[in-house]
CSV table of C-alpha atoms in Angstrom, one decimal:
chain,number,residue,atom,x,y,z
W,1,MET,CA,2.6,27.9,39.9
W,2,PRO,CA,4.7,25.0,38.6
W,3,LYS,CA,2.8,22.4,36.6
W,4,SER,CA,2.1,19.1,38.2
W,5,ILE,CA,3.5,15.9,36.7
W,6,ALA,CA,0.0,15.0,35.6
W,7,GLN,CA,-0.4,18.3,33.8
W,8,GLU,CA,2.9,18.0,32.1
W,9,GLU,CA,2.1,14.4,31.0
W,10,ASN,CA,-1.3,15.6,29.7
W,11,MET,CA,0.4,18.4,27.7
W,12,ALA,CA,2.9,16.0,26.3
W,13,HIS,CA,0.2,13.7,25.3
W,14,LEU,CA,-1.8,16.5,23.6
W,15,SER,CA,1.4,17.6,21.8
W,16,ALA,CA,2.1,14.1,20.6
W,17,GLU,CA,-1.5,13.7,19.3
W,18,ARG,CA,-1.3,17.1,17.5
W,19,GLY,CA,2.0,15.9,15.9
W,20,LYS,CA,0.3,12.7,14.7
W,21,ALA,CA,-2.6,14.6,13.3
W,22,THR,CA,-0.3,17.0,11.5
W,23,ARG,CA,1.8,14.1,10.1
W,24,ARG,CA,-1.5,12.4,8.9
W,25,ARG,CA,-2.5,15.6,7.1
W,26,LEU,CA,0.8,15.8,5.4
W,27,LEU,CA,0.6,12.1,4.2
W,28,ASP,CA,-3.0,12.6,3.0
W,29,ALA,CA,-1.9,15.8,1.1
W,30,ALA,CA,0.9,13.9,-0.6
W,31,VAL,CA,-1.4,11.0,-1.5
W,32,ALA,CA,-3.8,13.5,-3.1
W,33,LEU,CA,-1.1,15.5,-4.9
W,34,VAL,CA,0.8,12.8,-6.6
W,35,PRO,CA,-2.0,11.8,-9.0
W,36,GLU,CA,-2.7,15.5,-9.7
W,37,VAL,CA,0.8,16.8,-10.5
W,38,GLY,CA,3.0,13.7,-10.7
W,39,TRP,CA,5.7,12.4,-8.3
W,40,GLY,CA,8.2,15.0,-9.4
W,41,GLY,CA,5.7,17.9,-9.3
W,42,VAL,CA,5.0,17.6,-5.6
W,43,THR,CA,6.8,20.4,-3.7
W,44,THR,CA,7.0,21.5,0.0
W,45,ARG,CA,4.8,24.5,-0.8
W,46,LEU,CA,2.1,22.4,-2.4
W,47,VAL,CA,2.0,19.9,0.4
W,48,ALA,CA,2.0,22.7,3.0
W,49,GLU,CA,-0.9,24.5,1.2
W,50,ARG,CA,-2.9,21.3,0.9
W,51,ALA,CA,-2.4,20.3,4.5
W,52,GLY,CA,-3.0,23.8,5.8
W,53,VAL,CA,0.4,24.1,7.6
W,54,ALA,CA,3.5,26.3,7.2
W,55,PRO,CA,6.2,25.0,4.8
W,56,GLY,CA,8.6,24.5,7.7
W,57,VAL,CA,6.2,22.0,9.3
W,58,VAL,CA,6.7,19.6,6.3
W,59,HIS,CA,10.5,19.4,7.0
W,60,TYR,CA,9.9,19.1,10.7
W,61,HIS,CA,8.2,15.8,10.2
W,62,PHE,CA,10.0,14.6,7.1
W,63,ALA,CA,13.7,15.1,6.1
W,64,SER,CA,12.7,15.7,2.4
W,65,VAL,CA,9.7,15.7,0.1
W,66,THR,CA,10.9,12.4,-1.3
W,67,ASP,CA,10.8,10.9,2.2
W,68,LEU,CA,7.2,12.2,2.6
W,69,LEU,CA,6.2,10.8,-0.8
W,70,ILE,CA,7.7,7.4,0.0
W,71,ALA,CA,5.9,7.2,3.4
W,72,ALA,CA,2.6,8.3,1.8
W,73,GLY,CA,2.8,6.0,-1.1
W,74,LEU,CA,3.8,2.9,0.9
W,75,GLY,CA,1.1,3.7,3.4
W,76,PHE,CA,-1.5,3.7,0.6
W,77,THR,CA,-0.2,0.5,-1.0
W,78,ALA,CA,0.1,-1.3,2.3
W,79,ALA,CA,-3.6,-0.7,3.1
W,80,LEU,CA,-4.6,-1.6,-0.5
W,81,LEU,CA,-2.7,-4.9,-0.6
W,82,ASP,CA,-3.7,-5.8,2.9
W,83,GLN,CA,-7.4,-5.4,2.0
W,84,LEU,CA,-7.0,-7.4,-1.2
W,85,ALA,CA,-5.2,-10.2,0.6
W,86,ALA,CA,-7.8,-10.3,3.4
W,87,GLU,CA,-10.7,-10.4,0.9
W,88,LEU,CA,-9.2,-13.1,-1.2
W,89,SER,CA,-8.2,-15.2,1.8
W,90,ALA,CA,-11.8,-15.0,3.2
W,91,ARG,CA,-13.1,-16.8,0.1
W,92,GLN,CA,-13.3,-20.5,0.0
W,93,ASP,CA,-13.5,-20.9,-3.7
W,94,VAL,CA,-10.8,-19.8,-6.1
W,95,GLY,CA,-13.2,-19.0,-8.9
W,96,GLU,CA,-15.4,-16.9,-6.6
W,97,ALA,CA,-12.3,-15.0,-5.5
W,98,VAL,CA,-11.3,-14.3,-9.1
W,99,ASP,CA,-14.8,-13.0,-9.8
W,100,TRP,CA,-14.6,-10.8,-6.7
W,101,LEU,CA,-11.2,-9.5,-7.7
W,102,LEU,CA,-12.3,-8.5,-11.2
W,103,ALA,CA,-15.4,-6.8,-9.8
W,104,GLU,CA,-13.2,-4.9,-7.3
W,105,LEU,CA,-10.8,-3.8,-10.1
W,106,SER,CA,-13.7,-2.6,-12.2
W,107,ARG,CA,-14.0,0.2,-9.6
W,108,TYR,CA,-10.7,1.6,-11.0
W,109,SER,CA,-10.6,3.2,-14.4
W,110,GLY,CA,-6.8,3.2,-14.7
W,111,THR,CA,-6.8,7.0,-14.7
W,112,ASP,CA,-8.5,7.5,-11.3
W,113,PRO,CA,-6.4,9.0,-8.4
W,114,ALA,CA,-5.7,5.6,-6.8
W,115,SER,CA,-4.5,4.0,-10.1
W,116,LEU,CA,-2.3,7.0,-10.9
W,117,LEU,CA,-0.7,7.0,-7.5
W,118,VAL,CA,0.2,3.4,-7.8
W,119,VAL,CA,1.7,3.9,-11.3
W,120,GLU,CA,3.7,6.9,-10.1
W,121,LEU,CA,4.9,4.8,-7.1
W,122,PHE,CA,6.0,2.0,-9.3
W,123,LEU,CA,7.8,4.4,-11.7
W,124,ALA,CA,9.6,6.1,-8.8
W,125,ALA,CA,10.7,2.8,-7.4
W,126,THR,CA,12.8,2.3,-10.6
W,127,ARG,CA,14.8,5.3,-9.6
W,128,LEU,CA,14.8,5.0,-5.8
W,129,PRO,CA,16.5,1.9,-4.3
W,130,GLU,CA,14.9,2.4,-0.9
W,131,LEU,CA,11.4,2.6,-2.3
W,132,ARG,CA,12.0,-0.3,-4.6
W,133,SER,CA,13.1,-2.5,-1.7
W,134,LEU,CA,10.2,-1.5,0.6
W,135,LEU,CA,7.6,-1.8,-2.1
W,136,GLY,CA,9.1,-5.1,-3.2
W,137,GLU,CA,8.7,-6.3,0.4
W,138,GLN,CA,5.0,-5.3,0.4
W,139,VAL,CA,4.3,-7.1,-2.9
W,140,GLY,CA,6.3,-10.1,-1.6
W,141,ARG,CA,4.1,-10.3,1.5
W,142,PHE,CA,0.9,-10.1,-0.6
W,143,ARG,CA,2.2,-12.8,-2.9
W,144,ALA,CA,3.1,-15.0,0.0
W,145,THR,CA,-0.4,-14.6,1.5
W,146,VAL,CA,-2.0,-15.5,-1.8
W,147,ALA,CA,0.3,-18.5,-2.3
W,148,SER,CA,-0.7,-19.8,1.2
W,149,TRP,CA,-4.3,-19.3,0.4
W,150,LEU,CA,-4.0,-21.2,-2.9
W,151,THR,CA,-2.3,-24.1,-1.2
W,152,GLU,CA,-5.0,-24.2,1.5
W,153,ARG,CA,-7.6,-24.3,-1.3
W,154,GLY,CA,-6.0,-27.4,-2.8
W,155,TYR,CA,-3.9,-25.8,-5.6
W,156,ARG,CA,-1.5,-28.5,-6.7
W,157,GLY,CA,0.8,-26.4,-8.9
W,158,ASP,CA,3.5,-23.9,-8.0
W,159,ALA,CA,1.5,-21.7,-5.6
W,160,SER,CA,4.2,-19.1,-5.4
W,161,ALA,CA,4.4,-18.7,-9.2
W,162,ALA,CA,0.6,-18.6,-9.4
W,163,ALA,CA,0.4,-15.9,-6.8
W,164,ALA,CA,3.0,-13.9,-8.7
W,165,MET,CA,0.9,-14.3,-11.9
W,166,LEU,CA,-2.2,-13.1,-10.0
W,167,ALA,CA,-0.4,-10.1,-8.6
W,168,ALA,CA,1.0,-9.2,-12.0
W,169,SER,CA,-2.5,-9.6,-13.5
W,170,VAL,CA,-3.8,-7.0,-11.2
W,171,ASP,CA,-1.1,-4.6,-12.2
W,172,GLY,CA,-1.5,-5.3,-15.8
W,173,ILE,CA,-5.2,-5.0,-15.8
W,174,MET,CA,-5.0,-1.5,-14.3
W,175,LEU,CA,-2.4,-0.4,-16.9
W,176,HIS,CA,-4.6,-1.7,-19.7
W,177,ARG,CA,-7.7,-0.1,-18.3
W,178,ALA,CA,-6.0,3.3,-18.7
W,179,LEU,CA,-5.4,2.6,-22.4
W,180,ASP,CA,-8.6,0.7,-23.0
W,181,PRO,CA,-11.5,2.0,-20.9
W,182,GLY,CA,-13.9,-0.4,-22.6
W,183,LEU,CA,-11.9,-3.4,-21.5
W,184,ASP,CA,-14.5,-6.0,-20.3
W,185,LEU,CA,-13.1,-7.3,-17.0
W,186,ALA,CA,-15.8,-9.8,-16.6
W,187,ALA,CA,-14.6,-11.5,-19.8
W,188,LEU,CA,-11.2,-12.0,-18.2
W,189,GLY,CA,-12.7,-14.2,-15.5
W,190,GLY,CA,-12.8,-17.3,-17.7
W,191,PRO,CA,-9.1,-17.3,-18.5
W,192,LEU,CA,-8.1,-16.5,-14.9
W,193,ARG,CA,-10.3,-19.2,-13.4
W,194,ALA,CA,-9.0,-21.7,-16.0
W,195,MET,CA,-5.4,-20.8,-15.0
W,196,PHE,CA,-6.0,-21.6,-11.4
W,197,GLY,CA,-8.6,-24.3,-11.9
W,198,GLU,CA,-6.1,-26.6,-13.6
W,199,GLY,CA,-4.1,-26.7,-10.4
W,200,THR,CA,-6.9,-27.2,-7.9
W,201,SER,CA,-8.2,-30.4,-6.6
């Protein structure tokens, strides 16, 4: 018997959902693999094995492993930056926000999977113009959100420059944590608070 329109629509919906789930597994596999083997070490075979799919499925969803890695990396950093921006913006006091940020960064050792993924992503961005542009847009949006938040909190200096300094501090702290695991993040609170305190009302 021919399928009804409703049956065909339901099958199409299920197929689309399976496709989304498979794509999600591929992205998750790439996010997990980059810290383990490095950006250049990720292959179609490794991704397929980690995601539990046939190798051909990888290229059905992504034109190349590089495209997959870019999508996976940018998805990770978008979520991370959005969370940081939201948490900072929710705090009324700049000093309180700095303390929260340092406490949050203390969760990362600099050699943990998340930190390694971000480092690999930044390094790849120096070689891939598309990634550099898209990652730059993400960082730019984060800095713009922080700049607006600083202005709303009475910061009287160059809020855009201050936001850039804060973003660079986050990156720098994570790099230094990898080299100096004993780095006392709490001790950095004073200098950071002083930097922003001088420009607030």
